[in-house]
Amino acid sequence: MRKTELLIPAGSLEVLKTAVVYGADAVYIGGEAFGLRAKAKNFTNDDIREGIAFAHDRGVKVYITANILAHNDDLSGVEEYFNELKEIRPDAVIISDPGVFAIAKRVIPDMELHISTQANNTNYGTYLFWHQLGAKRVVSARELSLAEIKEIREKIPEDLEIESFIHGAMCMSYSGRCLLSNFMTGRDANQGACTHPCRWKYSLVEEKRPGEYMPVYENERGTYIFNSKDLCMIEHIPEMMDAGIDSFKIEGRMKTALYVATVARTYRKAIDDYNKDPELYKANMDWYRSEIGKCTYREFTTGFYFGKPDETTQIYDNNTYVKNYTYLGTVEAVDERGYARIEQKNKFTVGETIEVMKPDGSNLEVKVKGIWNEDGEAQESAPHSRQILFVHLEAEMEPYDILRRSEIE
């Protein structure tokens, strides 16, 4: 059986460290240019260096996205950027554009090159094409079934790796190549500036009835006709492994540390349990299902893996997430009193019972016994986001423990 990598997204240095601690084998990030998440915080070169050092110290790899569909004006900047990466030394660069790939082969010839899903990799001939050019890995198009991926595995060299999405938001366009954002807002999704029009609400207007808006679906509020459910394959680890996939990829470089920790920890345990004993994996399924629902999501689907999606894979009546837990903060350090230092993300109060999520898979319910600001002043509540606080909890805390509050009544 091929060794399976768990590949986790990170949009900031804080989230990268969270991903590493909570079970990633590899993390993919974007630099300040040439990636497809321009609205993410992204990484300066100094951040990248620190992130790589942190990850490598713990045996985790770091891949950098450079997967825009480049225009003429981009190419000189790409070459300059790759010269910087030659010194920074990530473990791989993720590319979709053949011109960018050619520059990478010339400027960073010793670095692993991975072909992004944006390159529309839908058949074994495409995989062989990229392998002949020197690619180490190809990310499968989301439109492939597991049967198609398995056939690809059988017809490509053993040393060519397959990476496939296992969890996260689905794009309504083919392999992520979407023009909606560019057409409607002037912001190009293929240059990293997507405004996500697929999540907006739409109505139908008939040509001879201007101004008369008719719902596309029988709902008085209109319909979110492009709004896909999120991919979730936590119940199908065996089928993913049987297809010969080398890397299980989580989508979400715009997500919070709570989201990343939740999906990383859950899939880490599921993969490890299955490798240890398939019966253990089956026995723990209720735990996986429960935990994966503790971060925000848009209901779940298995995407294209078991056949073409139908109307049940869309969400027509809203564009909101299911939110069962609220992220309160991550423990940055513990002082000599045992108080946890956090940067607060959402409001909580003294006397409230919250949950502590730990990297080892355990969850603790604890009472908030006290809150102090940086000046040592006691507070009854923490109403302001991004405030540095010291929190006294009933249990012993450690760095990277995550504080969250259940919203389930």
CSV table of C-alpha atoms in Angstrom, one decimal:
chain,number,residue,atom,x,y,z
A,1,MET,CA,0.0,0.0,0.0
A,2,ARG,CA,1.3,3.5,-0.9
A,3,LYS,CA,2.1,5.8,2.0
A,4,THR,CA,-0.6,8.4,2.2
A,5,GLU,CA,0.2,12.1,2.8
A,6,LEU,CA,-2.2,14.4,4.6
A,7,LEU,CA,-1.8,17.8,3.0
A,8,ILE,CA,-3.3,20.8,4.9
A,9,PRO,CA,-3.8,24.4,3.8
A,10,ALA,CA,-2.5,27.4,5.6
A,11,GLY,CA,-3.2,31.1,4.9
A,12,SER,CA,-0.9,32.5,7.7
A,13,LEU,CA,2.1,31.5,9.8
A,14,GLU,CA,-0.2,30.9,12.8
A,15,VAL,CA,-2.3,28.5,10.8
A,16,LEU,CA,0.7,26.7,9.4
A,17,LYS,CA,2.0,26.0,12.8
A,18,THR,CA,-1.5,24.8,13.9
A,19,ALA,CA,-1.6,22.5,10.8
A,20,VAL,CA,1.8,21.0,11.7
A,21,VAL,CA,0.9,20.4,15.3
A,22,TYR,CA,-2.5,18.9,14.6
A,23,GLY,CA,-1.3,16.2,12.2
A,24,ALA,CA,-0.3,17.4,8.7
A,25,ASP,CA,2.4,15.5,6.8
A,26,ALA,CA,2.7,18.5,4.5
A,27,VAL,CA,1.3,22.1,4.3
A,28,TYR,CA,0.7,24.2,1.3
A,29,ILE,CA,0.9,28.0,1.4
A,30,GLY,CA,0.9,31.0,-0.8
A,31,GLY,CA,3.6,33.7,-1.0
A,32,GLU,CA,2.8,37.3,-1.6
A,33,ALA,CA,2.5,36.8,-5.4
A,34,PHE,CA,1.4,34.3,-8.1
A,35,GLY,CA,-1.0,32.2,-5.9
A,36,LEU,CA,-4.7,31.9,-6.3
A,37,ARG,CA,-5.7,33.3,-2.9
A,38,ALA,CA,-4.9,36.9,-3.1
A,39,LYS,CA,-7.3,37.7,-0.2
A,40,ALA,CA,-5.5,35.3,2.1
A,41,LYS,CA,-3.0,36.9,4.5
A,42,ASN,CA,-0.3,34.9,2.7
A,43,PHE,CA,3.3,34.8,3.6
A,44,THR,CA,6.2,37.1,3.4
A,45,ASN,CA,9.6,35.5,2.5
A,46,ASP,CA,10.5,35.8,6.2
A,47,ASP,CA,7.3,34.1,7.2
A,48,ILE,CA,8.0,31.3,4.7
A,49,ARG,CA,11.5,30.8,6.1
A,50,GLU,CA,10.1,30.6,9.7
A,51,GLY,CA,7.3,28.3,8.6
A,52,ILE,CA,9.6,25.9,6.8
A,53,ALA,CA,12.0,25.8,9.7
A,54,PHE,CA,9.1,25.1,12.1
A,55,ALA,CA,7.7,22.4,9.8
A,56,HIS,CA,11.0,20.7,9.0
A,57,ASP,CA,11.9,20.5,12.7
A,58,ARG,CA,8.8,18.3,13.0
A,59,GLY,CA,9.3,16.3,9.8
A,60,VAL,CA,6.6,18.1,7.9
A,61,LYS,CA,7.0,19.4,4.3
A,62,VAL,CA,6.0,22.8,2.9
A,63,TYR,CA,4.7,23.4,-0.6
A,64,ILE,CA,4.3,26.9,-2.2
A,65,THR,CA,1.6,27.8,-4.7
A,66,ALA,CA,2.5,29.6,-7.8
A,67,ASN,CA,-0.6,28.5,-9.7
A,68,ILE,CA,-2.0,31.6,-11.4
A,69,LEU,CA,-2.7,31.5,-15.1
A,70,ALA,CA,0.0,33.9,-16.1
A,71,HIS,CA,-0.2,36.8,-18.5
A,72,ASN,CA,2.8,38.4,-20.3
A,73,ASP,CA,3.3,40.9,-17.6
A,74,ASP,CA,3.6,38.2,-14.9
A,75,LEU,CA,6.5,36.3,-16.4
A,76,SER,CA,9.5,38.5,-15.4
A,77,GLY,CA,8.1,38.6,-11.9
A,78,VAL,CA,7.7,34.8,-11.8
A,79,GLU,CA,11.4,34.4,-12.7
A,80,GLU,CA,12.4,36.8,-10.0
A,81,TYR,CA,10.2,35.1,-7.4
A,82,PHE,CA,11.6,31.6,-8.3
A,83,ASN,CA,15.1,33.0,-7.8
A,84,GLU,CA,14.0,33.9,-4.3
A,85,LEU,CA,12.5,30.5,-3.7
A,86,LYS,CA,15.8,28.9,-4.8
A,87,GLU,CA,17.3,30.4,-1.6
A,88,ILE,CA,14.3,29.8,0.6
A,89,ARG,CA,14.0,26.1,-0.4
A,90,PRO,CA,10.4,24.9,0.0
A,91,ASP,CA,9.9,21.2,-0.6
A,92,ALA,CA,7.9,21.8,-3.8
A,93,VAL,CA,6.2,24.5,-5.9
A,94,ILE,CA,2.6,24.0,-7.2
A,95,ILE,CA,2.2,25.3,-10.8
A,96,SER,CA,-0.6,25.3,-13.4
A,97,ASP,CA,0.7,27.3,-16.3
A,98,PRO,CA,3.1,25.7,-18.8
A,99,GLY,CA,5.1,28.9,-19.2
A,100,VAL,CA,5.5,29.2,-15.5
A,101,PHE,CA,6.5,25.5,-15.4
A,102,ALA,CA,9.2,26.2,-18.0
A,103,ILE,CA,10.6,29.0,-15.9
A,104,ALA,CA,10.7,26.8,-12.8
A,105,LYS,CA,12.5,24.1,-14.7
A,106,ARG,CA,15.2,26.6,-15.6
A,107,VAL,CA,15.5,28.6,-12.4
A,108,ILE,CA,14.9,25.9,-9.8
A,109,PRO,CA,15.8,22.7,-11.6
A,110,ASP,CA,16.4,20.7,-8.4
A,111,MET,CA,13.0,21.5,-6.8
A,112,GLU,CA,10.0,19.2,-6.9
A,113,LEU,CA,7.3,20.6,-9.2
A,114,HIS,CA,3.6,19.7,-8.6
A,115,ILE,CA,0.9,20.4,-11.3
A,116,SER,CA,-2.1,22.2,-9.8
A,117,THR,CA,-5.7,21.1,-10.3
A,118,GLN,CA,-6.1,24.3,-12.3
A,119,ALA,CA,-4.3,22.6,-15.2
A,120,ASN,CA,-7.4,20.4,-15.8
A,121,ASN,CA,-5.7,17.0,-15.2
A,122,THR,CA,-8.5,14.6,-16.3
A,123,ASN,CA,-6.7,11.7,-18.0
A,124,TYR,CA,-3.6,9.5,-17.8
A,125,GLY,CA,-2.2,11.1,-21.0
A,126,THR,CA,-2.0,14.4,-19.3
A,127,TYR,CA,-0.3,12.8,-16.3
A,128,LEU,CA,2.3,11.2,-18.6
A,129,PHE,CA,2.8,14.5,-20.4
A,130,TRP,CA,3.7,16.3,-17.2
A,131,HIS,CA,5.8,13.4,-16.0
A,132,GLN,CA,7.9,13.5,-19.2
A,133,LEU,CA,8.5,17.2,-18.6
A,134,GLY,CA,9.8,16.5,-15.1
A,135,ALA,CA,6.8,16.9,-12.8
A,136,LYS,CA,6.9,14.9,-9.5
A,137,ARG,CA,3.2,15.1,-8.8
A,138,VAL,CA,-0.1,15.9,-10.5
A,139,VAL,CA,-3.2,17.1,-8.7
A,140,SER,CA,-6.3,15.4,-10.1
A,141,ALA,CA,-9.2,17.5,-11.5
A,142,ARG,CA,-12.1,17.5,-9.1
A,143,GLU,CA,-14.3,16.2,-11.9
A,144,LEU,CA,-12.7,12.7,-11.8
A,145,SER,CA,-14.3,9.7,-10.2
A,146,LEU,CA,-12.4,7.3,-8.0
A,147,ALA,CA,-12.6,4.7,-10.8
A,148,GLU,CA,-11.0,7.1,-13.2
A,149,ILE,CA,-8.2,8.0,-10.7
A,150,LYS,CA,-7.6,4.3,-10.2
A,151,GLU,CA,-7.2,3.8,-13.9
A,152,ILE,CA,-4.8,6.7,-14.1
A,153,ARG,CA,-2.7,5.1,-11.3
A,154,GLU,CA,-2.5,1.9,-13.3
A,155,LYS,CA,-1.2,3.7,-16.4
A,156,ILE,CA,1.3,6.1,-15.1
A,157,PRO,CA,4.8,5.4,-13.6
A,158,GLU,CA,5.1,4.4,-10.0
A,159,ASP,CA,7.2,7.5,-9.1
A,160,LEU,CA,4.6,10.0,-10.4
A,161,GLU,CA,2.4,11.0,-7.5
A,162,ILE,CA,-1.4,11.6,-7.5
A,163,GLU,CA,-2.8,14.3,-5.2
A,164,SER,CA,-6.6,14.5,-4.8
A,165,PHE,CA,-8.9,16.6,-2.7
A,166,ILE,CA,-10.6,14.9,0.2
A,167,HIS,CA,-12.3,17.7,2.0
A,168,GLY,CA,-13.4,21.3,1.6
A,169,ALA,CA,-15.3,23.8,-0.5
A,170,MET,CA,-16.2,22.8,-4.1
A,171,CYS,CA,-15.9,25.3,-7.0
A,172,MET,CA,-18.8,25.4,-9.5
A,173,SER,CA,-16.5,25.8,-12.5
A,174,TYR,CA,-14.4,23.2,-14.3
A,175,SER,CA,-11.2,22.6,-12.3
A,176,GLY,CA,-11.6,26.0,-10.7
A,177,ARG,CA,-11.4,27.9,-14.0
A,178,CYS,CA,-14.1,30.5,-13.5
A,179,LEU,CA,-15.0,33.7,-15.3
A,180,LEU,CA,-17.9,34.8,-13.1
A,181,SER,CA,-15.9,37.0,-10.8
A,182,ASN,CA,-14.0,38.7,-13.6
A,183,PHE,CA,-17.2,39.3,-15.6
A,184,MET,CA,-19.3,40.6,-12.6
A,185,THR,CA,-16.7,42.5,-10.5
A,186,GLY,CA,-13.6,42.9,-12.6
A,187,ARG,CA,-11.6,40.7,-10.2
A,188,ASP,CA,-10.0,37.7,-11.9
A,189,ALA,CA,-10.3,34.3,-10.1
A,190,ASN,CA,-7.5,32.9,-12.3
A,191,GLN,CA,-5.2,35.7,-11.0
A,192,GLY,CA,-6.1,35.0,-7.4
A,193,ALA,CA,-8.8,37.6,-6.8
A,194,CYS,CA,-12.0,35.6,-6.8
A,195,THR,CA,-15.1,37.3,-5.2
A,196,HIS,CA,-17.0,34.0,-5.0
A,197,PRO,CA,-20.1,34.9,-7.1
A,198,CYS,CA,-21.0,31.2,-7.0
A,199,ARG,CA,-22.2,31.9,-3.4
A,200,TRP,CA,-24.5,34.8,-4.3
A,201,LYS,CA,-28.3,34.7,-4.5
A,202,TYR,CA,-29.8,34.9,-8.0
A,203,SER,CA,-33.2,35.4,-9.6
A,204,LEU,CA,-34.3,35.1,-13.2
A,205,VAL,CA,-35.4,38.0,-15.4
A,206,GLU,CA,-37.3,37.3,-18.6
A,207,GLU,CA,-36.2,39.5,-21.6
A,208,LYS,CA,-39.6,41.1,-22.2
A,209,ARG,CA,-40.3,41.7,-18.4
A,210,PRO,CA,-37.4,43.9,-17.3
A,211,GLY,CA,-37.3,44.5,-13.6
A,212,GLU,CA,-39.6,41.5,-12.8
A,213,TYR,CA,-37.5,39.1,-10.8
A,214,MET,CA,-38.6,35.5,-10.7
A,215,PRO,CA,-37.1,32.9,-8.4
A,216,VAL,CA,-35.2,30.2,-10.3
A,217,TYR,CA,-36.4,27.7,-7.7
A,218,GLU,CA,-39.8,27.6,-6.0
A,219,ASN,CA,-38.7,29.6,-3.1
A,220,GLU,CA,-39.9,33.2,-2.4
A,221,ARG,CA,-36.4,34.3,-1.5
A,222,GLY,CA,-34.7,33.3,-4.8
A,223,THR,CA,-32.0,30.7,-5.1
A,224,TYR,CA,-28.3,30.2,-4.8
A,225,ILE,CA,-28.1,28.2,-8.0
A,226,PHE,CA,-24.2,27.9,-8.1
A,227,ASN,CA,-23.7,27.1,-4.4
A,228,SER,CA,-22.2,23.7,-4.0
A,229,LYS,CA,-22.1,21.6,-0.8
A,230,ASP,CA,-18.6,21.0,0.7
A,231,LEU,CA,-16.6,17.8,-0.2
A,232,CYS,CA,-16.2,15.4,2.7
A,233,MET,CA,-14.7,11.9,2.3
A,234,ILE,CA,-14.1,11.0,5.9
A,235,GLU,CA,-16.3,7.9,5.5
A,236,HIS,CA,-14.4,6.8,2.4
A,237,ILE,CA,-10.7,6.6,3.3
A,238,PRO,CA,-10.5,3.0,2.1
A,239,GLU,CA,-11.8,3.8,-1.3
A,240,MET,CA,-9.4,6.8,-1.6
A,241,MET,CA,-6.5,4.6,-0.7
A,242,ASP,CA,-7.6,1.8,-3.0
A,243,ALA,CA,-7.6,4.3,-5.9
A,244,GLY,CA,-3.8,4.8,-5.4
A,245,ILE,CA,-3.9,8.4,-4.3
A,246,ASP,CA,-0.6,9.5,-2.7
A,247,SER,CA,-1.7,12.8,-1.1
A,248,PHE,CA,-5.1,13.6,0.5
A,249,LYS,CA,-5.6,17.4,0.1
A,250,ILE,CA,-7.8,19.6,2.3
A,251,GLU,CA,-9.1,22.8,0.6
A,252,GLY,CA,-9.1,26.0,2.6
A,253,ARG,CA,-6.2,28.5,2.6
A,254,MET,CA,-8.7,31.2,3.7
A,255,LYS,CA,-9.8,29.2,6.8
A,256,THR,CA,-9.2,29.8,10.5
A,257,ALA,CA,-6.9,27.9,12.8
A,258,LEU,CA,-10.0,26.2,14.3
A,259,TYR,CA,-11.0,24.8,10.9
A,260,VAL,CA,-7.5,23.7,10.0
A,261,ALA,CA,-7.0,22.0,13.4
A,262,THR,CA,-10.3,20.3,13.2
A,263,VAL,CA,-10.0,18.8,9.8
A,264,ALA,CA,-6.3,18.0,10.2
A,265,ARG,CA,-6.8,16.2,13.6
A,266,THR,CA,-9.9,14.2,12.3
A,267,TYR,CA,-8.3,13.0,9.0
A,268,ARG,CA,-5.0,12.3,10.8
A,269,LYS,CA,-6.8,10.0,13.2
A,270,ALA,CA,-8.9,8.4,10.5
A,271,ILE,CA,-5.9,7.6,8.3
A,272,ASP,CA,-3.8,6.3,11.1
A,273,ASP,CA,-6.7,4.2,12.5
A,274,TYR,CA,-7.3,2.7,9.0
A,275,ASN,CA,-3.6,1.9,8.5
A,276,LYS,CA,-3.5,0.3,11.9
A,277,ASP,CA,-6.7,-1.8,11.6
A,278,PRO,CA,-9.7,-1.2,9.2
A,279,GLU,CA,-12.0,-2.4,12.0
A,280,LEU,CA,-10.7,0.3,14.3
A,281,TYR,CA,-11.5,2.9,11.5
A,282,LYS,CA,-15.1,1.6,11.3
A,283,ALA,CA,-15.4,1.6,15.1
A,284,ASN,CA,-14.4,5.2,15.4
A,285,MET,CA,-16.6,6.5,12.5
A,286,ASP,CA,-19.1,8.2,14.8
A,287,TRP,CA,-16.2,10.2,16.4
A,288,TYR,CA,-14.9,11.3,13.0
A,289,ARG,CA,-18.4,12.4,11.9
A,290,SER,CA,-18.9,14.3,15.1
A,291,GLU,CA,-15.5,16.0,15.1
A,292,ILE,CA,-15.6,17.0,11.4
A,293,GLY,CA,-18.8,18.9,12.0
A,294,LYS,CA,-17.3,21.1,14.7
A,295,CYS,CA,-15.9,23.6,12.2
A,296,THR,CA,-17.8,25.6,9.7
A,297,TYR,CA,-19.1,23.8,6.6
A,298,ARG,CA,-21.8,24.0,3.9
A,299,GLU,CA,-23.4,20.5,4.4
A,300,PHE,CA,-21.4,17.6,2.8
A,301,THR,CA,-21.2,15.8,-0.5
A,302,THR,CA,-18.9,13.2,-2.1
A,303,GLY,CA,-18.5,15.4,-5.2
A,304,PHE,CA,-17.6,13.5,-8.4
A,305,TYR,CA,-16.0,10.5,-6.7
A,306,PHE,CA,-18.9,8.1,-7.1
A,307,GLY,CA,-20.5,9.6,-10.2
A,308,LYS,CA,-21.6,12.9,-11.5
A,309,PRO,CA,-23.2,15.2,-9.0
A,310,ASP,CA,-26.9,16.0,-9.2
A,311,GLU,CA,-29.3,18.5,-7.7
A,312,THR,CA,-28.7,17.1,-4.2
A,313,THR,CA,-25.2,18.4,-4.2
A,314,GLN,CA,-26.3,22.0,-4.4
A,315,ILE,CA,-27.7,24.3,-1.6
A,316,TYR,CA,-30.5,26.4,-3.1
A,317,ASP,CA,-31.9,28.3,-0.1
A,318,ASN,CA,-28.9,30.0,1.6
A,319,ASN,CA,-25.2,30.7,1.3
A,320,THR,CA,-24.4,30.4,5.0
A,321,TYR,CA,-22.2,27.9,6.8
A,322,VAL,CA,-23.3,25.4,9.4
A,323,LYS,CA,-21.5,26.7,12.5
A,324,ASN,CA,-21.6,24.4,15.5
A,325,TYR,CA,-18.6,25.9,17.3
A,326,THR,CA,-17.1,29.3,17.7
A,327,TYR,CA,-13.3,29.9,17.7
A,328,LEU,CA,-12.2,31.7,20.8
A,329,GLY,CA,-8.4,31.6,20.4
A,330,THR,CA,-5.3,29.4,20.4
A,331,VAL,CA,-2.9,29.1,23.4
A,332,GLU,CA,0.3,30.9,22.4
A,333,ALA,CA,2.1,30.3,25.7
A,334,VAL,CA,1.5,29.4,29.4
A,335,ASP,CA,2.9,31.8,32.0
A,336,GLU,CA,4.3,30.8,35.5
A,337,ARG,CA,0.9,31.0,37.0
A,338,GLY,CA,-0.5,28.5,34.5
A,339,TYR,CA,-2.5,31.1,32.7
A,340,ALA,CA,-3.0,30.7,29.0
A,341,ARG,CA,-1.9,33.6,26.7
A,342,ILE,CA,-4.2,33.9,23.7
A,343,GLU,CA,-5.1,36.4,21.0
A,344,GLN,CA,-8.9,36.4,21.4
A,345,LYS,CA,-11.0,35.8,18.3
A,346,ASN,CA,-14.6,35.9,19.7
A,347,LYS,CA,-16.3,37.0,22.9
A,348,PHE,CA,-16.4,34.8,26.0
A,349,THR,CA,-16.9,35.5,29.7
A,350,VAL,CA,-15.8,34.5,33.2
A,351,GLY,CA,-17.8,31.6,34.5
A,352,GLU,CA,-18.6,30.3,31.1
A,353,THR,CA,-17.9,26.7,30.2
A,354,ILE,CA,-15.9,26.3,27.0
A,355,GLU,CA,-14.1,23.4,25.3
A,356,VAL,CA,-10.4,22.9,24.9
A,357,MET,CA,-9.3,21.0,21.8
A,358,LYS,CA,-6.0,19.3,22.1
A,359,PRO,CA,-3.7,18.0,19.3
A,360,ASP,CA,-3.8,14.4,20.8
A,361,GLY,CA,-7.5,14.1,19.9
A,362,SER,CA,-8.9,14.8,23.4
A,363,ASN,CA,-11.5,17.5,24.2
A,364,LEU,CA,-11.9,19.0,27.6
A,365,GLU,CA,-14.8,21.0,29.0
A,366,VAL,CA,-13.5,23.7,31.3
A,367,LYS,CA,-14.8,26.7,33.2
A,368,VAL,CA,-13.3,30.1,32.6
A,369,LYS,CA,-12.1,31.2,36.1
A,370,GLY,CA,-10.6,34.5,35.2
A,371,ILE,CA,-9.6,36.8,32.3
A,372,TRP,CA,-6.9,39.5,32.5
A,373,ASN,CA,-5.7,41.9,29.8
A,374,GLU,CA,-2.0,42.7,29.0
A,375,ASP,CA,-1.9,45.4,31.7
A,376,GLY,CA,-3.0,42.8,34.4
A,377,GLU,CA,-6.5,44.2,34.7
A,378,ALA,CA,-9.2,41.7,35.5
A,379,GLN,CA,-12.1,41.5,33.0
A,380,GLU,CA,-15.5,39.9,33.3
A,381,SER,CA,-15.6,39.3,29.6
A,382,ALA,CA,-13.5,39.5,26.4
A,383,PRO,CA,-15.6,41.4,23.9
A,384,HIS,CA,-13.0,42.8,21.6
A,385,SER,CA,-11.4,40.5,18.9
A,386,ARG,CA,-7.6,40.4,18.6
A,387,GLN,CA,-7.1,41.5,22.2
A,388,ILE,CA,-4.2,39.8,24.0
A,389,LEU,CA,-5.5,38.1,27.1
A,390,PHE,CA,-4.4,35.8,29.9
A,391,VAL,CA,-7.0,33.2,30.8
A,392,HIS,CA,-7.3,31.0,33.9
A,393,LEU,CA,-9.0,27.7,33.1
A,394,GLU,CA,-9.8,24.7,35.2
A,395,ALA,CA,-7.4,22.5,33.3
A,396,GLU,CA,-3.7,22.6,32.6
A,397,MET,CA,-3.1,24.3,29.2
A,398,GLU,CA,-0.3,23.8,26.6
A,399,PRO,CA,0.7,25.8,23.6
A,400,TYR,CA,-1.4,25.1,20.5
A,401,ASP,CA,-4.4,24.1,22.6
A,402,ILE,CA,-7.5,25.6,20.9
A,403,LEU,CA,-10.3,27.2,22.9
A,404,ARG,CA,-13.8,26.9,21.3
A,405,ARG,CA,-17.4,27.3,22.4
A,406,SER,CA,-20.2,24.9,21.4
A,407,GLU,CA,-23.2,26.6,19.8
A,408,ILE,CA,-25.3,23.4,19.8
A,409,GLU,CA,-28.2,23.7,22.2
